[in-house]
Short mmCIF file of C-alpha atoms and ligand atoms in Angstrom, two decimals:
data_model
loop_
_atom_site.label_atom_id
_atom_site.label_comp_id
_atom_site.label_asym_id
_atom_site.label_seq_id
_atom_site.Cartn_x
_atom_site.Cartn_y
_atom_site.Cartn_z
CA MET A 435 92.95 73.96 61.70
CA LEU A 436 94.66 74.84 64.97
CA GLU A 437 97.47 76.45 63.03
CA SER A 438 95.14 78.70 61.03
CA VAL A 439 93.35 79.78 64.24
CA MET A 440 96.71 80.54 65.83
CA SER A 441 97.86 82.61 62.88
CA CYS A 442 94.54 84.50 62.87
CA LEU A 443 95.05 85.18 66.56
CA ASP A 444 98.57 86.34 65.89
CA VAL A 445 97.40 88.81 63.27
CA SER A 446 94.57 90.12 65.44
CA SER A 447 96.88 90.45 68.48
CA CYS A 448 99.35 92.39 66.32
CA LEU A 449 96.58 94.69 65.08
CA ILE A 450 95.28 95.28 68.63
CA GLY A 451 98.86 95.92 69.80
CA LEU A 452 99.43 98.37 66.95
CA PHE A 453 96.13 100.11 67.70
CA ILE A 454 97.04 100.54 71.39
CA LEU A 455 100.50 101.82 70.43
CA LEU A 456 99.06 104.37 67.99
CA LEU A 457 96.55 105.53 70.59
CA ALA A 458 99.33 105.79 73.19
CA MET A 459 101.40 107.90 70.73
CA PHE A 460 98.36 110.05 70.01
CA PHE A 461 97.72 110.66 73.71
CA ARG A 462 101.43 111.29 74.31
CA SER A 463 101.51 113.92 71.60
CA ARG A 464 98.52 115.64 73.27
CA LYS A 465 100.21 115.61 76.68
CA PRO A 466 100.67 119.13 78.03
CA LYS A 467 104.29 120.20 78.01
CA ASN A 468 106.55 120.31 81.05
CA LEU A 469 104.38 118.36 83.47
CA PRO A 470 106.21 116.68 86.38
CA PRO A 471 107.77 113.36 85.26
CA THR A 472 105.80 110.12 84.92
CA PRO A 473 107.00 106.65 85.88
CA GLY A 474 106.05 105.04 82.54
CA THR A 475 103.83 105.16 79.49
CA ALA A 476 100.18 106.06 80.00
CA LEU A 477 97.87 103.75 78.07
CA PRO A 478 94.65 104.98 76.47
CA PHE A 479 91.61 104.93 78.78
CA VAL A 480 93.42 103.58 81.85
CA GLY A 481 96.46 105.86 81.88
CA HIS A 482 98.94 104.59 84.49
CA LEU A 483 96.35 102.64 86.47
CA TYR A 484 97.68 99.40 84.98
CA MET A 485 101.03 100.04 86.72
CA LEU A 486 99.61 100.35 90.21
CA GLU A 487 100.00 97.48 92.66
CA LYS A 488 97.04 96.40 94.78
CA ASN A 489 98.58 98.31 97.69
CA PRO A 490 100.57 101.04 95.89
CA ARG A 491 101.79 102.78 99.05
CA GLN A 492 105.38 101.59 98.62
CA GLN A 493 105.30 102.50 94.91
CA PHE A 494 104.23 106.07 95.68
CA LYS A 495 107.08 106.42 98.18
CA GLN A 496 109.55 104.94 95.73
CA TRP A 497 108.48 107.30 92.93
CA ALA A 498 108.79 110.20 95.36
CA GLU A 499 112.41 109.18 95.99
CA GLN A 500 113.05 108.71 92.28
CA PHE A 501 111.43 111.91 90.98
CA GLY A 502 111.86 114.37 93.86
CA SER A 503 109.33 117.16 94.35
CA MET A 504 106.55 115.82 92.09
CA PHE A 505 105.45 113.10 89.72
CA THR A 506 102.45 112.76 87.42
CA LEU A 507 100.11 109.82 86.95
CA LYS A 508 97.35 109.58 84.43
CA MET A 509 94.43 108.04 86.33
CA GLY A 510 91.95 107.10 83.62
CA PRO A 511 91.06 110.41 81.95
CA ASN A 512 92.39 112.51 84.86
CA THR A 513 95.87 113.90 85.27
CA ALA A 514 97.02 113.67 88.88
CA VAL A 515 100.15 115.33 90.22
CA PHE A 516 101.63 113.98 93.47
CA ILE A 517 103.52 116.46 95.67
CA ASN A 518 106.27 114.76 97.63
CA THR A 519 108.19 117.51 99.43
CA LEU A 520 107.31 119.96 102.16
CA ASP A 521 108.56 123.01 100.24
CA THR A 522 106.49 122.24 97.16
CA LEU A 523 103.45 121.43 99.26
CA LYS A 524 103.80 124.79 101.04
CA GLU A 525 104.19 126.55 97.71
CA ALA A 526 100.98 124.93 96.42
CA PHE A 527 98.64 124.81 99.43
CA ILE A 528 99.80 127.99 101.20
CA LYS A 529 101.51 130.39 98.77
CA GLN A 530 99.22 129.51 95.86
CA GLY A 531 96.26 128.61 98.09
CA ASP A 532 93.88 130.47 95.74
CA TYR A 533 94.61 127.97 92.98
CA PHE A 534 95.00 124.73 94.94
CA SER A 535 92.15 124.69 97.47
CA ASP A 536 89.29 123.25 95.42
CA ARG A 537 88.22 119.61 95.26
CA PRO A 538 87.80 117.53 92.10
CA ASN A 539 84.17 117.55 90.97
CA ASN A 540 84.24 114.41 88.87
CA LEU A 541 84.55 111.73 91.56
CA PHE A 542 82.16 108.82 91.10
CA ALA A 543 79.91 109.64 94.07
CA VAL A 544 79.74 113.32 93.07
CA LYS A 545 78.66 112.44 89.54
CA PHE A 546 76.21 109.71 90.46
CA SER A 547 74.64 111.06 93.64
CA GLN A 548 72.87 114.40 93.71
CA ASN A 549 74.39 117.09 95.94
CA PHE A 550 77.21 114.85 97.09
CA ASP A 551 79.59 117.78 96.59
CA LYS A 552 77.66 120.16 98.84
CA GLY A 553 79.24 119.37 102.20
CA LEU A 554 82.41 120.46 103.95
CA VAL A 555 84.77 117.91 102.47
CA LEU A 556 83.97 117.89 98.75
CA SER A 557 82.64 121.38 98.05
CA SER A 558 84.68 124.19 96.51
CA GLY A 559 84.60 127.99 96.27
CA SER A 560 81.97 130.01 98.11
CA TYR A 561 79.94 126.94 99.08
CA TRP A 562 82.95 125.41 100.83
CA LYS A 563 84.08 128.67 102.48
CA SER A 564 80.66 129.15 103.97
CA GLN A 565 80.40 125.55 105.30
CA ARG A 566 83.90 125.70 106.73
CA THR A 567 83.56 129.09 108.46
CA THR A 568 80.16 128.23 109.91
CA SER A 569 81.19 124.76 111.07
CA LEU A 570 84.43 125.97 112.63
CA ALA A 571 82.59 128.72 114.49
CA ILE A 572 80.02 126.21 115.81
CA LEU A 573 82.67 123.69 116.86
CA ARG A 574 84.68 126.41 118.61
CA ASN A 575 81.57 127.53 120.44
CA PHE A 576 81.14 123.98 121.66
CA GLY A 577 84.65 124.15 123.02
CA MET A 578 86.75 122.44 120.33
CA GLY A 579 90.21 122.79 121.82
CA LYS A 580 88.73 123.99 125.14
CA ASN A 581 87.69 122.47 128.46
CA ILE A 582 83.92 122.07 127.86
CA LEU A 583 84.48 119.51 125.15
CA ALA A 584 87.29 117.87 127.13
CA GLU A 585 84.73 117.12 129.87
CA LYS A 586 82.48 115.36 127.35
CA ILE A 587 85.41 113.34 126.04
CA ILE A 588 86.45 112.34 129.57
CA GLU A 589 82.89 111.20 130.27
CA GLU A 590 82.88 109.10 127.09
CA ILE A 591 86.24 107.57 128.05
CA SER A 592 84.78 106.38 131.35
CA PHE A 593 82.12 104.38 129.44
CA PHE A 594 84.78 103.06 127.08
CA THR A 595 87.21 101.92 129.78
CA LYS A 596 84.36 100.21 131.68
CA GLU A 597 83.66 98.15 128.55
CA LEU A 598 87.35 97.32 128.19
CA ALA A 599 87.55 96.25 131.84
CA ARG A 600 84.63 93.86 131.25
CA LYS A 601 86.86 91.92 128.86
CA ASN A 602 88.85 90.74 131.93
CA GLY A 603 92.17 90.83 130.12
CA GLN A 604 91.01 88.24 127.57
CA PRO A 605 92.16 88.60 123.93
CA SER A 606 89.71 90.75 122.02
CA ASP A 607 89.55 92.87 118.86
CA ILE A 608 88.57 96.27 120.28
CA ARG A 609 88.51 98.16 116.97
CA ASN A 610 84.70 98.40 116.71
CA LEU A 611 84.32 99.45 120.32
CA THR A 612 86.97 102.16 119.88
CA ASN A 613 85.24 103.32 116.74
CA MET A 614 81.89 103.55 118.49
CA SER A 615 83.33 105.47 121.40
CA ILE A 616 84.95 108.02 119.08
CA SER A 617 81.68 108.20 117.06
CA ASN A 618 79.94 109.05 120.30
CA ILE A 619 82.03 112.22 120.63
CA ILE A 620 80.83 113.32 117.19
CA CYS A 621 77.28 112.30 118.21
CA SER A 622 77.49 114.53 121.30
CA ILE A 623 78.55 117.42 119.08
CA ILE A 624 76.08 116.86 116.24
CA PHE A 625 72.99 115.57 118.08
CA GLY A 626 73.79 116.71 121.62
CA LYS A 627 73.72 113.14 122.99
CA ARG A 628 75.74 109.94 123.12
CA PHE A 629 74.38 106.44 122.48
CA GLU A 630 74.72 103.26 124.51
CA PHE A 631 77.24 100.88 122.94
CA GLY A 632 74.54 98.23 122.45
CA ASP A 633 72.03 100.62 120.81
CA GLU A 634 70.85 98.95 117.60
CA LYS A 635 70.30 102.11 115.58
CA PHE A 636 73.70 103.47 116.62
CA THR A 637 75.49 100.23 115.73
CA GLU A 638 73.80 100.26 112.33
CA LEU A 639 74.77 103.89 111.77
CA VAL A 640 78.43 103.35 112.67
CA GLN A 641 78.54 100.29 110.39
CA MET A 642 77.07 102.33 107.53
CA PHE A 643 79.68 105.05 108.00
CA ASN A 644 82.46 102.47 108.11
CA GLU A 645 81.17 100.86 104.96
CA ALA A 646 80.89 104.26 103.26
CA VAL A 647 84.52 105.07 104.13
CA LYS A 648 85.70 101.72 102.75
CA ALA A 649 83.52 101.82 99.64
CA ASN A 650 84.46 105.39 98.77
CA SER A 651 88.18 105.02 99.40
CA ALA A 652 90.79 106.82 97.31
CA ASP A 653 91.39 103.81 95.09
CA LEU A 654 87.76 103.34 94.07
CA ILE A 655 88.28 102.40 90.43
CA LEU A 656 84.91 103.97 89.50
CA ASN A 657 86.43 107.39 90.25
CA PHE A 658 88.68 106.91 87.23
CA VAL A 659 86.66 104.64 84.95
CA PRO A 660 83.03 105.47 85.85
CA ILE A 661 81.63 103.54 82.90
CA LEU A 662 82.36 100.31 84.81
CA TYR A 663 79.38 101.20 87.02
CA TYR A 664 77.05 100.09 84.23
CA LEU A 665 78.40 96.53 84.17
CA PRO A 666 75.95 93.92 85.47
CA PHE A 667 76.08 92.94 89.16
CA ASP A 668 78.00 95.19 91.52
CA PHE A 669 81.55 94.10 90.93
CA PHE A 670 83.06 97.51 91.76
CA LYS A 671 80.69 98.18 94.68
CA GLY A 672 79.33 101.40 93.14
CA LYS A 673 75.69 100.39 93.52
CA ARG A 674 76.19 99.51 97.18
CA LEU A 675 77.97 102.84 97.76
CA LEU A 676 75.05 104.80 96.28
CA GLU A 677 72.64 102.74 98.40
CA ILE A 678 74.55 103.63 101.60
CA ILE A 679 74.68 107.30 100.59
CA GLY A 680 70.88 107.19 100.17
CA GLN A 681 70.37 105.55 103.57
CA LEU A 682 72.65 108.04 105.31
CA ARG A 683 70.85 110.92 103.65
CA GLN A 684 67.50 109.60 104.85
CA PHE A 685 68.90 109.26 108.38
CA ASP A 686 70.32 112.83 108.30
CA PHE A 687 67.04 114.38 107.14
CA GLU A 688 65.08 112.45 109.79
CA LYS A 689 67.45 113.74 112.47
CA ILE A 690 67.29 117.31 111.13
CA ARG A 691 63.48 117.19 111.16
CA GLU A 692 63.43 115.77 114.68
CA ILE A 693 65.92 118.28 116.11
CA LYS A 694 64.32 121.22 114.27
CA LYS A 695 61.09 120.59 116.19
CA SER A 696 62.84 121.37 119.46
CA TYR A 697 64.69 124.43 118.05
CA ASP A 698 65.22 127.01 120.78
CA PRO A 699 67.49 129.96 119.88
CA ASP A 700 68.49 130.28 123.53
CA ASN A 701 69.66 126.70 123.76
CA LEU A 702 71.89 125.87 120.82
CA ASP A 703 73.45 122.77 122.31
CA ASN A 704 74.20 120.75 119.20
CA TYR A 705 75.65 121.28 115.70
CA ILE A 706 72.29 120.81 113.94
CA VAL A 707 70.40 123.51 115.85
CA ALA A 708 73.40 125.84 115.80
CA TYR A 709 73.60 125.46 111.98
CA ILE A 710 69.84 125.99 111.59
CA ASP A 711 70.14 129.11 113.73
CA GLU A 712 72.93 130.40 111.49
CA MET A 713 70.85 129.55 108.39
CA ARG A 714 67.92 131.60 109.73
CA LYS A 715 70.16 134.53 110.60
CA GLU A 716 71.67 134.58 107.11
CA ALA A 717 68.23 134.28 105.48
CA SER A 718 67.06 137.38 107.35
CA LEU A 719 70.01 139.40 106.01
CA ASP A 720 68.71 139.50 102.47
CA GLN A 721 72.01 138.36 100.91
CA LYS A 722 73.03 135.21 99.09
CA SER A 723 73.47 132.38 101.56
CA TYR A 724 75.18 129.04 100.98
CA LEU A 725 73.75 127.47 104.11
CA ASP A 726 70.82 125.12 103.57
CA GLU A 727 69.49 121.80 104.78
CA ILE A 728 71.09 119.85 101.95
CA CYS A 729 74.52 121.17 102.99
CA LEU A 730 73.68 120.49 106.62
CA ALA A 731 72.86 116.85 105.84
CA ARG A 732 76.13 116.46 103.91
CA ASN A 733 78.07 118.14 106.71
CA ILE A 734 76.67 115.65 109.23
CA ASP A 735 77.96 112.75 107.12
CA ASN A 736 81.26 114.50 106.51
CA LEU A 737 81.91 115.17 110.18
CA PHE A 738 81.11 111.56 111.06
CA ILE A 739 83.18 110.10 108.27
CA ALA A 740 86.15 112.44 108.59
CA GLY A 741 86.13 112.49 112.38
CA THR A 742 85.62 108.89 113.43
CA GLU A 743 87.66 106.39 111.45
CA THR A 744 90.73 108.69 111.44
CA THR A 745 90.95 109.14 115.20
CA SER A 746 90.03 105.58 116.15
CA THR A 747 92.49 104.16 113.61
CA THR A 748 95.26 106.31 115.14
CA ILE A 749 94.39 104.98 118.61
CA MET A 750 94.52 101.40 117.32
CA TRP A 751 97.92 102.05 115.70
CA CYS A 752 99.23 103.45 118.97
CA LEU A 753 98.13 100.33 120.87
CA LEU A 754 99.66 98.09 118.21
CA TYR A 755 102.99 99.94 118.40
CA MET A 756 102.96 99.47 122.17
CA LEU A 757 102.72 95.70 121.66
CA HIS A 758 105.92 95.97 119.64
CA TYR A 759 107.63 98.38 122.04
CA PRO A 760 106.61 97.37 125.60
CA GLU A 761 109.47 99.47 127.02
CA VAL A 762 107.85 102.58 125.49
CA GLN A 763 104.51 101.65 127.08
CA GLN A 764 106.29 101.20 130.43
CA ARG A 765 107.91 104.64 130.14
CA ILE A 766 104.54 106.24 129.33
CA TYR A 767 103.00 104.62 132.41
CA LYS A 768 105.88 105.81 134.60
CA GLU A 769 105.41 109.36 133.33
CA ILE A 770 101.65 109.20 134.04
CA VAL A 771 102.22 107.88 137.58
CA GLU A 772 104.81 110.61 138.28
CA GLN A 773 102.83 113.49 136.82
CA ILE A 774 99.19 112.55 137.57
CA GLY A 775 99.13 109.47 139.75
CA THR A 776 96.43 106.83 139.43
CA GLU A 777 93.66 108.35 141.55
CA ARG A 778 92.16 110.83 139.07
CA PRO A 779 91.67 110.64 135.29
CA PRO A 780 93.98 112.77 133.12
CA ASN A 781 92.56 116.06 131.88
CA ILE A 782 93.61 118.40 129.13
CA THR A 783 95.78 120.58 131.39
CA ASP A 784 98.00 117.51 132.01
CA LYS A 785 99.12 117.55 128.39
CA SER A 786 102.01 119.92 128.98
CA ASN A 787 103.38 117.51 131.61
CA LEU A 788 102.98 114.27 129.66
CA LYS A 789 105.73 115.10 127.21
CA TYR A 790 106.88 111.61 126.44
CA LEU A 791 103.33 110.44 125.69
CA THR A 792 102.86 113.48 123.42
CA ALA A 793 106.05 112.53 121.55
CA VAL A 794 104.87 108.91 121.24
CA ILE A 795 101.56 110.04 119.71
CA MET A 796 103.46 112.21 117.22
CA GLU A 797 105.78 109.35 116.28
CA VAL A 798 102.80 107.00 115.82
CA GLN A 799 101.15 109.59 113.55
CA ARG A 800 104.36 109.86 111.52
CA LYS A 801 104.97 106.13 111.23
CA ALA A 802 101.37 105.08 110.62
CA SER A 803 100.66 108.08 108.38
CA ILE A 804 97.04 107.01 108.28
CA VAL A 805 95.92 109.37 105.50
CA PRO A 806 98.84 108.59 103.17
CA LEU A 807 97.69 110.80 100.30
CA GLY A 808 95.57 113.32 102.21
CA LEU A 809 92.47 114.22 100.22
CA PRO A 810 92.55 115.21 96.54
CA HIS A 811 92.76 118.91 95.66
CA LEU A 812 92.02 120.44 92.27
CA CYS A 813 94.11 123.07 90.52
CA ASN A 814 91.64 125.71 89.28
CA LYS A 815 94.00 127.83 87.13
CA ASP A 816 96.95 127.19 84.80
CA THR A 817 100.01 127.79 86.93
CA THR A 818 103.57 126.61 87.62
CA LEU A 819 104.90 124.76 90.63
CA ALA A 820 108.56 124.00 91.37
CA GLY A 821 109.38 124.80 87.74
CA TYR A 822 106.72 122.51 86.23
CA ASN A 823 103.51 123.49 84.47
CA ILE A 824 100.30 122.53 86.27
CA PRO A 825 97.29 122.95 83.98
CA LYS A 826 93.88 123.95 85.25
CA GLY A 827 91.88 120.79 86.06
CA THR A 828 94.85 118.79 87.36
CA ILE A 829 94.14 116.70 90.48
CA VAL A 830 96.73 117.37 93.15
CA MET A 831 97.57 114.72 95.76
CA PRO A 832 99.68 115.63 98.80
CA ASN A 833 101.98 112.62 99.25
CA LEU A 834 102.06 113.01 103.05
CA ASP A 835 103.35 109.47 103.40
CA ALA A 836 106.47 110.28 101.39
CA ILE A 837 107.18 113.31 103.61
CA HIS A 838 106.69 111.24 106.77
CA ALA A 839 109.07 108.58 105.45
CA SER A 840 111.72 110.89 103.97
CA LYS A 841 115.30 109.91 104.83
CA GLU A 842 116.42 113.45 104.15
CA ILE A 843 114.05 114.85 106.78
CA TRP A 844 114.13 112.20 109.49
CA GLY A 845 117.50 110.47 109.03
CA ASP A 846 116.20 107.10 110.24
CA PRO A 847 112.54 107.16 109.12
CA GLU A 848 112.13 103.39 109.48
CA THR A 849 112.94 103.48 113.19
CA PHE A 850 110.17 104.02 115.73
CA ARG A 851 111.82 106.68 117.91
CA PRO A 852 109.51 109.06 119.84
CA GLU A 853 112.61 110.91 121.14
CA ARG A 854 112.93 112.60 117.74
CA PHE A 855 110.12 114.90 118.96
CA LEU A 856 111.87 115.80 122.24
CA ASP A 857 114.70 118.27 122.70
CA ASP A 858 117.65 117.60 125.01
CA LYS A 859 115.69 118.98 127.99
CA GLY A 860 112.83 116.56 127.29
CA ASN A 861 110.49 119.27 125.94
CA VAL A 862 108.23 118.52 122.98
CA MET A 863 109.48 119.84 119.64
CA THR A 864 106.81 120.43 117.04
CA ARG A 865 108.15 119.82 113.55
CA GLU A 866 106.40 121.19 110.49
CA GLU A 867 107.40 118.08 108.52
CA LEU A 868 104.93 116.09 110.62
CA MET A 869 101.65 116.86 108.90
CA PRO A 870 99.07 114.11 109.44
CA PHE A 871 96.35 116.78 109.17
CA SER A 872 97.82 118.28 105.95
CA ILE A 873 98.43 122.03 105.58
CA GLY A 874 96.89 125.14 104.04
CA ARG A 875 93.31 126.32 103.79
CA ARG A 876 91.86 122.82 103.48
CA LYS A 877 93.82 121.31 106.32
CA CYS A 878 91.83 119.12 108.69
CA LEU A 879 88.97 121.04 110.24
CA GLY A 880 88.96 118.77 113.28
CA GLU A 881 92.69 118.91 114.06
CA SER A 882 92.37 120.33 117.56
CA LEU A 883 89.46 118.02 118.41
CA ALA A 884 91.46 115.03 117.15
CA LYS A 885 94.55 116.02 119.16
CA MET A 886 92.45 116.42 122.27
CA GLU A 887 90.77 113.03 121.75
CA LEU A 888 94.06 111.28 121.10
CA PHE A 889 95.66 112.72 124.22
CA LEU A 890 92.72 112.11 126.55
CA PHE A 891 91.90 108.61 125.29
CA LEU A 892 95.49 107.38 125.22
CA SER A 893 96.55 108.89 128.55
CA SER A 894 93.51 107.34 130.26
CA LEU A 895 94.03 103.99 128.56
CA PHE A 896 97.69 103.77 129.56
CA GLN A 897 96.88 104.93 133.08
CA GLN A 898 94.31 102.18 133.60
CA PHE A 899 95.52 99.27 131.47
CA GLU A 900 98.55 97.41 130.37
CA PHE A 901 98.18 96.32 126.76
CA LEU A 902 99.57 92.91 125.89
CA PRO A 903 99.53 90.75 122.76
CA ALA A 904 96.93 87.97 122.65
CA SER A 905 99.78 85.50 122.75
CA PRO A 906 103.23 86.55 124.04
CA ASP A 907 105.15 84.91 121.21
CA LYS A 908 102.97 86.30 118.43
CA VAL A 909 102.87 90.10 118.19
CA PRO A 910 100.51 91.16 115.36
CA PRO A 911 102.35 92.64 112.35
CA LEU A 912 102.59 96.36 111.61
CA THR A 913 101.26 95.79 108.09
CA LYS A 914 99.38 98.77 106.65
CA THR A 915 96.24 98.17 104.64
CA TRP A 916 95.52 100.42 101.65
CA GLY A 917 92.66 102.91 101.51
CA GLY A 918 91.70 106.51 102.19
CA VAL A 919 92.40 105.78 105.86
CA ALA A 920 95.14 103.17 106.25
CA ALA A 921 94.42 100.87 109.18
CA SER A 922 96.45 97.96 110.50
CA GLU A 923 95.30 94.41 109.85
CA PRO A 924 92.67 93.40 112.47
CA PHE A 925 94.31 92.13 115.64
CA GLU A 926 93.41 90.93 119.13
CA ILE A 927 94.81 92.53 122.23
CA ARG A 928 94.65 91.90 126.00
CA CYS A 929 93.64 94.94 128.07
CA VAL A 930 94.81 94.11 131.59
CA GLU A 931 93.64 96.46 134.34
CA ARG A 932 96.59 97.86 136.29
CA ASN A 933 95.01 98.50 139.67
CA LYS A 934 92.49 95.76 140.03
C1 HEM K 142 93.80 111.70 113.82
C2 HEM K 142 92.69 112.16 113.29
C3 HEM K 142 92.58 112.88 111.98
C4 HEM K 142 93.43 112.92 110.91
C5 HEM K 142 94.78 112.24 110.76
C6 HEM K 142 92.82 113.78 109.91
C7 HEM K 142 93.39 114.09 108.69
C8 HEM K 142 92.80 114.88 107.73
C9 HEM K 142 93.39 115.18 106.44
C10 HEM K 142 94.75 114.70 105.95
C11 HEM K 142 92.50 115.95 105.76
C12 HEM K 142 92.66 116.48 104.34
C13 HEM K 142 93.21 117.88 104.30
C14 HEM K 142 93.42 118.37 102.89
O1 HEM K 142 92.53 118.26 102.06
O2 HEM K 142 94.52 118.85 102.58
C15 HEM K 142 91.35 116.15 106.62
C16 HEM K 142 90.24 116.90 106.28
C17 HEM K 142 89.14 117.04 107.10
N1 HEM K 142 88.98 116.56 108.38
FE1 HEM K 142 90.32 115.48 109.42
N2 HEM K 142 91.61 114.21 110.38
C18 HEM K 142 91.43 113.71 111.64
C19 HEM K 142 90.35 113.93 112.49
C20 HEM K 142 89.26 114.71 112.19
C21 HEM K 142 88.16 114.99 113.09
C22 HEM K 142 88.05 114.52 114.54
C23 HEM K 142 87.24 115.73 112.39
C24 HEM K 142 85.91 116.22 112.88
C25 HEM K 142 85.61 117.28 113.41
C26 HEM K 142 87.78 115.95 111.06
C27 HEM K 142 87.17 116.66 110.06
C28 HEM K 142 87.73 116.94 108.83
C29 HEM K 142 87.05 117.69 107.79
C30 HEM K 142 85.64 118.26 107.87
C31 HEM K 142 87.95 117.76 106.70
C32 HEM K 142 87.71 118.45 105.37
C33 HEM K 142 88.22 119.88 105.46
C34 HEM K 142 87.97 120.68 104.18
O3 HEM K 142 87.84 120.10 103.12
O4 HEM K 142 87.94 121.91 104.28
N3 HEM K 142 89.01 115.31 110.98
N4 HEM K 142 91.56 115.49 107.82
#
């Protein structure tokens, strides 16, 4: 009996195997010619997804070394090309910017949630251009990259450092607090006010954004195999993601309604009223406008999501690196004492004098490479890149991580060495190969805000505190988690006030 079952199983396994092989051959024969190389055979339905490790970061770097400028992966039904070198990335995102500046429109959340592709981050074409130009103009008016905003950031830092001081040097995980403080900067811009750290509504909002970032990360399997959404329960977290999107949308519309009531064209002191003002101006021009309240709501989410987790994760990485390199932390403090002293908080004009700190931040951004694959772009026209064909509809991933870890570029990429960003006179050297904000038309909209936040937060933190591991003989590891934004593992830290 057992034998006959076994032989039946053998026959059926052979048939299934044969079927998969035939399908694989069929799909192979349909593969467009002269695509960048692939690391193995793509199976029907899943493509190369079966090859990916749970945290594929190392794999992506290894394939970059193996294949050079580009490699291709079939992600479910989508063809994705990964760009691994600076030259090819410049050719795509800058020289051929017309063809490589759209976003894919078949991501899970875009397909399953109405208007999800209307905001800054996921829109394409005229919609996107309009959101980007308007938002940049508003943020610049509020002083992005200028002193007015720096004052707001410095004020926020004073609340943040007071909270840190209250921990009395005891071990604590300060990730959430850091996240809330950075969120508060975005709150000041979008709503024109900050929230108290204990505010219930604010805590809930920040948690929702964090959850949305995690749930919608780059490796969300539903992006590639959306049919899995229909399985019972919520194994792939798609239902929860749509629920959060709904809650955020409700929150955004409530805020828009509330702020609209106090609209005063002579006092445009937050992003929402400034956008509404722009919307009204465009409406009066009798021409097609891409500004509307749906886009505004999406932009609010986008600015929160893109602008909070990224900056606070970078700050956390910097603190973690300092636990590993106390001599670097000491040198930063010495520079601060020499250039600013300890009596006044650092301001943005101090940046040109805190050269070593600036180099440390750059080295942390290179090593941590917190957005390892940037955001996905879409190729909107058949074209060629570095000698390969790139068909219209291909997803294009900038493998920023591979560039940041390239031996050819950095010589000793594994070593944490801030000096690589200083010349022999100690001046900061910007290097185009460092691109945590990506490049081209879709490069990070908040780059100058983020740089300002990183400098002001970190210089103030190192001026006021010494950061020590929770236990001297156990420094938390530099392990990188996988996701759209790659954080460290959670860790505790002691923030010891220097001049108590
Ligand atoms: C250290 C902090 C940050 C890092 C490392 C970072 C990195 C990035 C990267 C890699 C992209 C994708 C670019 C591309 O598609 O090629 C991006 C896009 C974006 N970032 Fe940032 N970002 C940071 C902070 C911020 C802040 C503070 C804001 C808020 C103002 C922001 C807003 C955006 C927006 C709106 C986009 C989408 C731009 C578009 O699609 O046109 N980011 N960011």
